[in-house]
PDB file of C-alpha atoms in Angstrom:
ATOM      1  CA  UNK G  95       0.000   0.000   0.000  1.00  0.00           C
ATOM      2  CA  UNK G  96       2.396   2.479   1.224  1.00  0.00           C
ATOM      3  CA  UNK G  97       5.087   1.990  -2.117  1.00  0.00           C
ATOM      4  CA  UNK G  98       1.680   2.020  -4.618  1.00  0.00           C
ATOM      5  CA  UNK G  99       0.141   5.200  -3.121  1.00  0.00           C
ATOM      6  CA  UNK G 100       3.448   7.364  -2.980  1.00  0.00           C
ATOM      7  CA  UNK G 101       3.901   6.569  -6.603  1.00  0.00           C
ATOM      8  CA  UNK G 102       0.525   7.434  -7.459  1.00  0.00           C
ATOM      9  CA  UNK G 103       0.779  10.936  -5.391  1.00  0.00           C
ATOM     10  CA  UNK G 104       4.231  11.795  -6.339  1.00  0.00           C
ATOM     11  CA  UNK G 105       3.114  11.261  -9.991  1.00  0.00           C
ATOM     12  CA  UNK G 106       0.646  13.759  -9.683  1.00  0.00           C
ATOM     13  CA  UNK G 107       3.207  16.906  -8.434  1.00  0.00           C
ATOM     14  CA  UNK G 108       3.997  18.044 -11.708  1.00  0.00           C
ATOM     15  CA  UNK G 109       6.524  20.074 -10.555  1.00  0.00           C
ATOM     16  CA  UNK G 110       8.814  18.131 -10.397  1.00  0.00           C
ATOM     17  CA  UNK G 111       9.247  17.356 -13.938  1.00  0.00           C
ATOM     18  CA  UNK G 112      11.080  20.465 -13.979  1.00  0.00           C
ATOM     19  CA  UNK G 113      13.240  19.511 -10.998  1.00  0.00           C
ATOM     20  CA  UNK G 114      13.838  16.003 -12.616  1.00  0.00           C
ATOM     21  CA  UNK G 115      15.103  15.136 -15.991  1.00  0.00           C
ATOM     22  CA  UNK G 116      13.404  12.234 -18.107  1.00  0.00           C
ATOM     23  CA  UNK G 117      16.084   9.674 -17.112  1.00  0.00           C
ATOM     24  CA  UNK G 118      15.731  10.342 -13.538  1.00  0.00           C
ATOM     25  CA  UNK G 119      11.955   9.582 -13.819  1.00  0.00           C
ATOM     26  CA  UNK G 120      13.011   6.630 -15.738  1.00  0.00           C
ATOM     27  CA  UNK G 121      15.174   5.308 -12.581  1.00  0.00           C
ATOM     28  CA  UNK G 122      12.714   6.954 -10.078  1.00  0.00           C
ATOM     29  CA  UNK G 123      14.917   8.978  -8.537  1.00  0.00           C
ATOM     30  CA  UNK G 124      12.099  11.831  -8.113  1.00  0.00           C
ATOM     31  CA  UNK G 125      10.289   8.772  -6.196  1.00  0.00           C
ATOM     32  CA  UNK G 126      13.160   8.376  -3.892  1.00  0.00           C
ATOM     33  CA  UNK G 127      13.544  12.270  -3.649  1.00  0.00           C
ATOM     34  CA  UNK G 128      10.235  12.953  -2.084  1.00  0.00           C
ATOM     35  CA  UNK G 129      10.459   9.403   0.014  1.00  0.00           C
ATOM     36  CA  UNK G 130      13.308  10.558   1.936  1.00  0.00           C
ATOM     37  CA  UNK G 131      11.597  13.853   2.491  1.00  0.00           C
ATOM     38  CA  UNK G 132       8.801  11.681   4.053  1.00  0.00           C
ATOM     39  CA  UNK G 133      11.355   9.498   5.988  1.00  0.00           C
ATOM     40  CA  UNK G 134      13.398  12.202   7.250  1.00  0.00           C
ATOM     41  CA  UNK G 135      11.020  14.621   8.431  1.00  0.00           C
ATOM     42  CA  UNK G 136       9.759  12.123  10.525  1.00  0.00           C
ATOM     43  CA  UNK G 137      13.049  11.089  11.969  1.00  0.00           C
ATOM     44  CA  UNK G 138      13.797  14.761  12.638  1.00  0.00           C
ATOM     45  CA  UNK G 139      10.453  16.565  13.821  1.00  0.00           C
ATOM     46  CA  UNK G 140       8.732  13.936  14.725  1.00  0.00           C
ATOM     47  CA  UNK G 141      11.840  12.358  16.651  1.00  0.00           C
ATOM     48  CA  UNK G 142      11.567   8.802  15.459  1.00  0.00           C
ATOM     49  CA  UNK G 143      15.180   7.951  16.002  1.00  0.00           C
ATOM     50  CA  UNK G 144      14.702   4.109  15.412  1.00  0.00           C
ATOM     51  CA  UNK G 145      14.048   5.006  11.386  1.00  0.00           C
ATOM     52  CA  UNK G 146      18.561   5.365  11.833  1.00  0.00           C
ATOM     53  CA  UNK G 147      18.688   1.779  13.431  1.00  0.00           C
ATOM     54  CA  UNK G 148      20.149   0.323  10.253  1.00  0.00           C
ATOM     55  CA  UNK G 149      22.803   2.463   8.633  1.00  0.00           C
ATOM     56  CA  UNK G 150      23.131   3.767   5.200  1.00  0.00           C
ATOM     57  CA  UNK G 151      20.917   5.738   2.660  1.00  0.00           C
ATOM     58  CA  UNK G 152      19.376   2.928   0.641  1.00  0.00           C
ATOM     59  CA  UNK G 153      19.077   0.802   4.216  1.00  0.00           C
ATOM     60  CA  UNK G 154      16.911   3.452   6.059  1.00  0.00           C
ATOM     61  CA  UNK G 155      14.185   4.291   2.993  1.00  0.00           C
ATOM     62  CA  UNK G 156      14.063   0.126   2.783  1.00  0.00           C
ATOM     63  CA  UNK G 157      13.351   0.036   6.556  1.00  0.00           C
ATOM     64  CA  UNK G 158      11.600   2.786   6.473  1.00  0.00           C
ATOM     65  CA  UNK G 159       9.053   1.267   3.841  1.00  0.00           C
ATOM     66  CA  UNK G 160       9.049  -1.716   5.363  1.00  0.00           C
ATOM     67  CA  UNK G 161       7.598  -0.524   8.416  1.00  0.00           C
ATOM     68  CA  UNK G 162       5.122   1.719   6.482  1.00  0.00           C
ATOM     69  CA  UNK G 163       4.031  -1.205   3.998  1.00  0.00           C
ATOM     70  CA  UNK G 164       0.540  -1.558   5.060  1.00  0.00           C
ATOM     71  CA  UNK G 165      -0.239   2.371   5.668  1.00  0.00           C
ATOM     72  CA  UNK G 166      -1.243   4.654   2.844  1.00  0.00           C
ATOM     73  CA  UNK G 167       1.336   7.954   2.898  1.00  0.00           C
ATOM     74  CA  UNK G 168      -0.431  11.112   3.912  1.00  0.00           C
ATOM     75  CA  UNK G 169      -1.438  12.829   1.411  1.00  0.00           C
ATOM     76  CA  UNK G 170      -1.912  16.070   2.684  1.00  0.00           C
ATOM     77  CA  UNK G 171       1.567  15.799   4.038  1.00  0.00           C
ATOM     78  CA  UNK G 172       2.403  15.733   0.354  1.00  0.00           C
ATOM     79  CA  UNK G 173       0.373  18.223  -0.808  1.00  0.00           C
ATOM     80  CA  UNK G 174       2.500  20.525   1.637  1.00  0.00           C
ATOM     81  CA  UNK G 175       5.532  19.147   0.133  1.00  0.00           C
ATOM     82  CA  UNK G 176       4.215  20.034  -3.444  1.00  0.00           C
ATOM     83  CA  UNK G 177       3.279  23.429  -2.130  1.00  0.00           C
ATOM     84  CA  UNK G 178       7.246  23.870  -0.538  1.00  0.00           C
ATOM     85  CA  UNK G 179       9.035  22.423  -3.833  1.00  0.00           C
ATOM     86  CA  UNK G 180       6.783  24.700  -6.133  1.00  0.00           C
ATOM     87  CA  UNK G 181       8.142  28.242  -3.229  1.00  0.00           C
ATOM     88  CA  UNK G 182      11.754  26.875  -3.592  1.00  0.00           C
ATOM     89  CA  UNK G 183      11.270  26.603  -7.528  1.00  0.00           C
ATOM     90  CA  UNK G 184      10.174  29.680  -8.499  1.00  0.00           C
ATOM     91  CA  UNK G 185      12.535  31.218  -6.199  1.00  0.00           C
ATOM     92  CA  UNK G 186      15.496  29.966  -7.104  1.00  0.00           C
ATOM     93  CA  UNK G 187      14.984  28.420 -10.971  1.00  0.00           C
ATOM     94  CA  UNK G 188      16.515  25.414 -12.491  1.00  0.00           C
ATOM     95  CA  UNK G 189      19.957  26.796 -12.316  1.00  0.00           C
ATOM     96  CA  UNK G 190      20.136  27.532  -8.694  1.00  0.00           C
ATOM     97  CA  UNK G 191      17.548  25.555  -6.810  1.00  0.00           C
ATOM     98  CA  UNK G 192      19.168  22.916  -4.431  1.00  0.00           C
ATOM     99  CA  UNK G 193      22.970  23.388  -5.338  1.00  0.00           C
ATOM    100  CA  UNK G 194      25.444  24.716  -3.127  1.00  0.00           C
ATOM    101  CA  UNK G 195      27.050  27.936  -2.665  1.00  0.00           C
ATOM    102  CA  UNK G 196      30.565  28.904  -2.628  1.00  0.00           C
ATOM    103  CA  UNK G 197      32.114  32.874  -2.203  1.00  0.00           C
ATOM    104  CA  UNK G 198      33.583  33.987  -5.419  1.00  0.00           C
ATOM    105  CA  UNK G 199      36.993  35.877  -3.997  1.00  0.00           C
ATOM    106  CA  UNK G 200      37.464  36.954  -7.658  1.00  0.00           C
ATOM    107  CA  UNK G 201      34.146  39.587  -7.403  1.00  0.00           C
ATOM    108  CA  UNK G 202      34.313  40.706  -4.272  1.00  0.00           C
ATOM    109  CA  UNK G 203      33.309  38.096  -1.863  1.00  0.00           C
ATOM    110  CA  UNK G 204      29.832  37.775  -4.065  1.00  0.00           C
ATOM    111  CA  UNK G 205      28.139  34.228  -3.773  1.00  0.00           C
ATOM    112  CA  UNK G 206      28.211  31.755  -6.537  1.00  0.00           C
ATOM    113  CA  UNK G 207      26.460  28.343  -7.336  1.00  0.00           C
ATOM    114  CA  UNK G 208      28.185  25.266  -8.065  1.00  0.00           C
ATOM    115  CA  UNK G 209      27.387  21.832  -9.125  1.00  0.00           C
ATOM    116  CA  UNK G 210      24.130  20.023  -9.759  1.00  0.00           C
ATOM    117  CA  UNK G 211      21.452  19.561  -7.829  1.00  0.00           C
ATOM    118  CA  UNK G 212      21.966  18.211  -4.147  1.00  0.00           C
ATOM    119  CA  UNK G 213      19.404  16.040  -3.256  1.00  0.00           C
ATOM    120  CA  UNK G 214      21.277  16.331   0.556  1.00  0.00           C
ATOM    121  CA  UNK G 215      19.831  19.902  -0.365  1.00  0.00           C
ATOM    122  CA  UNK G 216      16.811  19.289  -1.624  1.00  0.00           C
ATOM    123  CA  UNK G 217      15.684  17.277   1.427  1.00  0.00           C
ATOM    124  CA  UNK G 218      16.418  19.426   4.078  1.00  0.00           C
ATOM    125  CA  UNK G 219      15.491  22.245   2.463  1.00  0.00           C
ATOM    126  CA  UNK G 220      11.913  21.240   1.507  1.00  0.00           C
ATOM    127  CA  UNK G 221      11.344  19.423   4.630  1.00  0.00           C
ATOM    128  CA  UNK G 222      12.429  22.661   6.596  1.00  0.00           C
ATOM    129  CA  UNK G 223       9.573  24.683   4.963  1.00  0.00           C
ATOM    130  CA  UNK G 224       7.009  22.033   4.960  1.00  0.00           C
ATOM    131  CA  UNK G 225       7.699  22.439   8.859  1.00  0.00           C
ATOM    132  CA  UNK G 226       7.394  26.364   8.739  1.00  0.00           C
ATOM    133  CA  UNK G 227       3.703  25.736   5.947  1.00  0.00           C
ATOM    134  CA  UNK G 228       2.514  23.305   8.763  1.00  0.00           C
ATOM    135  CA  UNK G 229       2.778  25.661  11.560  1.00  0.00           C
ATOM    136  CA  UNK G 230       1.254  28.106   9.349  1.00  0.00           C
ATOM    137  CA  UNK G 231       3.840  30.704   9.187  1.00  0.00           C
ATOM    138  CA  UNK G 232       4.622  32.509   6.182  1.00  0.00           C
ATOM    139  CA  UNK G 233       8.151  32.204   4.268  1.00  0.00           C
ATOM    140  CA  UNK G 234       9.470  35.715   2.822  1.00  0.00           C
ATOM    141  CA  UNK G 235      11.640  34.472  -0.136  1.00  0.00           C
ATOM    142  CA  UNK G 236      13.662  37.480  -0.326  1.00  0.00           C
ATOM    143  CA  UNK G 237      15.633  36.909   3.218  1.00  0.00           C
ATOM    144  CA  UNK G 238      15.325  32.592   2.501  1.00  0.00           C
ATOM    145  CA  UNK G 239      17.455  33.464  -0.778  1.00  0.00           C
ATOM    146  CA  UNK G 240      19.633  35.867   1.743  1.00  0.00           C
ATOM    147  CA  UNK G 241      20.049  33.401   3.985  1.00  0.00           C
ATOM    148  CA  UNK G 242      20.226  30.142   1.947  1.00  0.00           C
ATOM    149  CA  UNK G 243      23.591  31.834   0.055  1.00  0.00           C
ATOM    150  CA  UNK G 244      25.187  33.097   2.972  1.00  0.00           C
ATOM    151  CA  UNK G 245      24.824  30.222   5.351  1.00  0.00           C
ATOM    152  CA  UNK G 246      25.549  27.283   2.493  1.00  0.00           C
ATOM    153  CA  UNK G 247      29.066  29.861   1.476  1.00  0.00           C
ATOM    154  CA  UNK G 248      30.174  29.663   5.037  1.00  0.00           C
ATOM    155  CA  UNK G 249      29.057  26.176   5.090  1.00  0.00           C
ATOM    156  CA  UNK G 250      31.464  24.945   1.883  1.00  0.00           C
ATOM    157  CA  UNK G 251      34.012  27.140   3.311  1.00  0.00           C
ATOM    158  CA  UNK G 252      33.947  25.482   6.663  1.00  0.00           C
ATOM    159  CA  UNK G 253      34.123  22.109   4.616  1.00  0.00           C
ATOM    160  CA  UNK G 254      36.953  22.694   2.937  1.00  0.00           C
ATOM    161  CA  UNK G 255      38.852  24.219   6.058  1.00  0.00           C
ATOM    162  CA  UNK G 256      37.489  20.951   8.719  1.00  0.00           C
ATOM    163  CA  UNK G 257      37.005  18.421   5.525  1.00  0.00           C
ATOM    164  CA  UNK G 258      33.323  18.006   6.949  1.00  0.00           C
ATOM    165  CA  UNK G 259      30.335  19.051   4.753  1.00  0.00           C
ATOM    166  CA  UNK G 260      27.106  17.650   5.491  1.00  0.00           C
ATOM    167  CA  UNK G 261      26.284  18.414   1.746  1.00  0.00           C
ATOM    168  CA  UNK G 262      28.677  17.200  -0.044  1.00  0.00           C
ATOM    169  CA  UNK G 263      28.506  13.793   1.027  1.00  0.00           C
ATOM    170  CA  UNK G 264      25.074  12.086   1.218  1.00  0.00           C
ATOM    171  CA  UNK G 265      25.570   9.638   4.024  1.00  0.00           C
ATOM    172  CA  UNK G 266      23.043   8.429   6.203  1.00  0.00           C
ATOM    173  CA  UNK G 267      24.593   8.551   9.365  1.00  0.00           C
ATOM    174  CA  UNK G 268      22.652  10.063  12.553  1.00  0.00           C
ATOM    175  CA  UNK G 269      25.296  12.855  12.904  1.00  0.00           C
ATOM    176  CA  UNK G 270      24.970  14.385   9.397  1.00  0.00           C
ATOM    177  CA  UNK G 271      21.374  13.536   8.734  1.00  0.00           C
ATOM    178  CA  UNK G 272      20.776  15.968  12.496  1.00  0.00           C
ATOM    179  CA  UNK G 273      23.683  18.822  10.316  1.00  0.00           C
ATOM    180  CA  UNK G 274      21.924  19.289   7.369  1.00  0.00           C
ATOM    181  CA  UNK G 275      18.332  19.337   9.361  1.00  0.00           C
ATOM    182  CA  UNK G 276      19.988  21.685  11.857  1.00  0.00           C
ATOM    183  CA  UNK G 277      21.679  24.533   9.120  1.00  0.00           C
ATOM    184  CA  UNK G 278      17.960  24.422   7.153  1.00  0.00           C
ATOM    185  CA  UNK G 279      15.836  24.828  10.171  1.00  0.00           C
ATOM    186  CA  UNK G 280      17.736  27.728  11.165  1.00  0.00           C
ATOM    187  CA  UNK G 281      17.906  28.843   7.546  1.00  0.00           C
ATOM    188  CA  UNK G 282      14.425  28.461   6.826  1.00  0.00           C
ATOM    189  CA  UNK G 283      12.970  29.598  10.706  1.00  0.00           C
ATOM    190  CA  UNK G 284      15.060  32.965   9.945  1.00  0.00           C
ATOM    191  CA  UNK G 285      13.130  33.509   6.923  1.00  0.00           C
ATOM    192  CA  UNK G 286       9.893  33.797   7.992  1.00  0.00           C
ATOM    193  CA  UNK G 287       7.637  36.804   7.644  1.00  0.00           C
ATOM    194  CA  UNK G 288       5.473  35.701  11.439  1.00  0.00           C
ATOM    195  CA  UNK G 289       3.501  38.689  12.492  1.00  0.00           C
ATOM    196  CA  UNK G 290       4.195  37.330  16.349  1.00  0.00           C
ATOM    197  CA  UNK G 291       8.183  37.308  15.730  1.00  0.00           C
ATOM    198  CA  UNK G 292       7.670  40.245  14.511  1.00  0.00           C
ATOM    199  CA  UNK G 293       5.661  42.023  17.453  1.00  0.00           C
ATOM    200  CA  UNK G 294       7.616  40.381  19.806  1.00  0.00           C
ATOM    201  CA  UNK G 295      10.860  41.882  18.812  1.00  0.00           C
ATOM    202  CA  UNK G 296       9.683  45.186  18.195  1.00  0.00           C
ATOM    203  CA  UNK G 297       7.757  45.541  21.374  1.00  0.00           C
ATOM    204  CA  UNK G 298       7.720  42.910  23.814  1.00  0.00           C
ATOM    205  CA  UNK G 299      11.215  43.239  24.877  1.00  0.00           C
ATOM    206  CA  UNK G 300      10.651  47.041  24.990  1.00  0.00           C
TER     207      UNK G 300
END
């Protein structure tokens, strides 16, 4: 039940054949993409540690739908998902959405985007704002863009000085799963536009 329905809803979010080229729909990687959304978010909001009892990628999502085999995925959890991936998309475009961020020293410190598309990215991104869209807060896309460039820079710089980025790598261990969760909730929780943030810095503490 549960591998049938998320086909048949992830089928229906046609954005993402403009995320997703026709070969990755031929290996259902766009299937995988919004499964470990689904698996993730739970492990990380929902604090369902014992979805990382087996290690590796491929080993959690084939846990994970083991244990969800007879249950039908939620579909207005996807729906939420659909609405997040369609934000991020129009924001960013196909040549900037999920790829990381690195300063370009040659233009004054200025921000540029490398690689493809991180699917490292693209999970803890979109899961991050399907958080913020289920809490019903509001995302202002001018400071997530601000913020997305400036924390994933510091981020690849930090990599290359330590050797650890969470992105670059797509391991399933506990520790970097909890990174990349960690940088995009902050990323994402910055960017909101809430009217009670708002109030409360500007006269509560007054």
């Amino acid at each position: 039940l549960f591998i049938e329905s998320l086909y048949l809803e992830t089928e229906k979010m046609e954005i993402l054949s403009k995320i997703f080229s026709p070969t990755n729909f031929k290996k259902d990687v766009h299937v995988e993409a919004i499964l470990r959304i689904y698996c993730f978010y739970e492990y990380y909001y929902y604090k369902n540690t014992e979805l990382l009892e087996v290690n590796g990628i491929k080993n959690i999502l084939n846990n994970y739908c083991e244990v969800k085999k007879n249950d039908f995925v939620n579909t207005q959890f996807l729906e939420t998902v659909n609405r997040a991936l369609t934000i991020t998309y129009s924001l960013f475009g196909k040549e900037k959405f999920c790829k990381r961020v690195e300063y370009d020293k040659e233009k004054d410190y200025n921000f540029i985007f490398v690689g493809n598309m991180n699917i490292s990215i693209f999970e803890a991104m979109i899961s991050s704002i399907v958080f913020i869209i289920q809490n019903n807060q509001t995302i202002d896309t001018d400071k997530l863009m601000n913020n997305y460039v400036k924390k994933m820079a510091e981020t690849s710089a930090e990599g290359r000085d330590q050797g650890i980025n969470p992105f670059s790598i797509s391991t399933g261990t506990k520790e970097s799963i909890d990174s990349r969760f960690d940088i995009f909730h902050k990323i994402v929780e910055d960017s909101t536009n809430d009217l009670w943030i708002w109030l409360w810095r500007n006269f509560a503490r007054n």
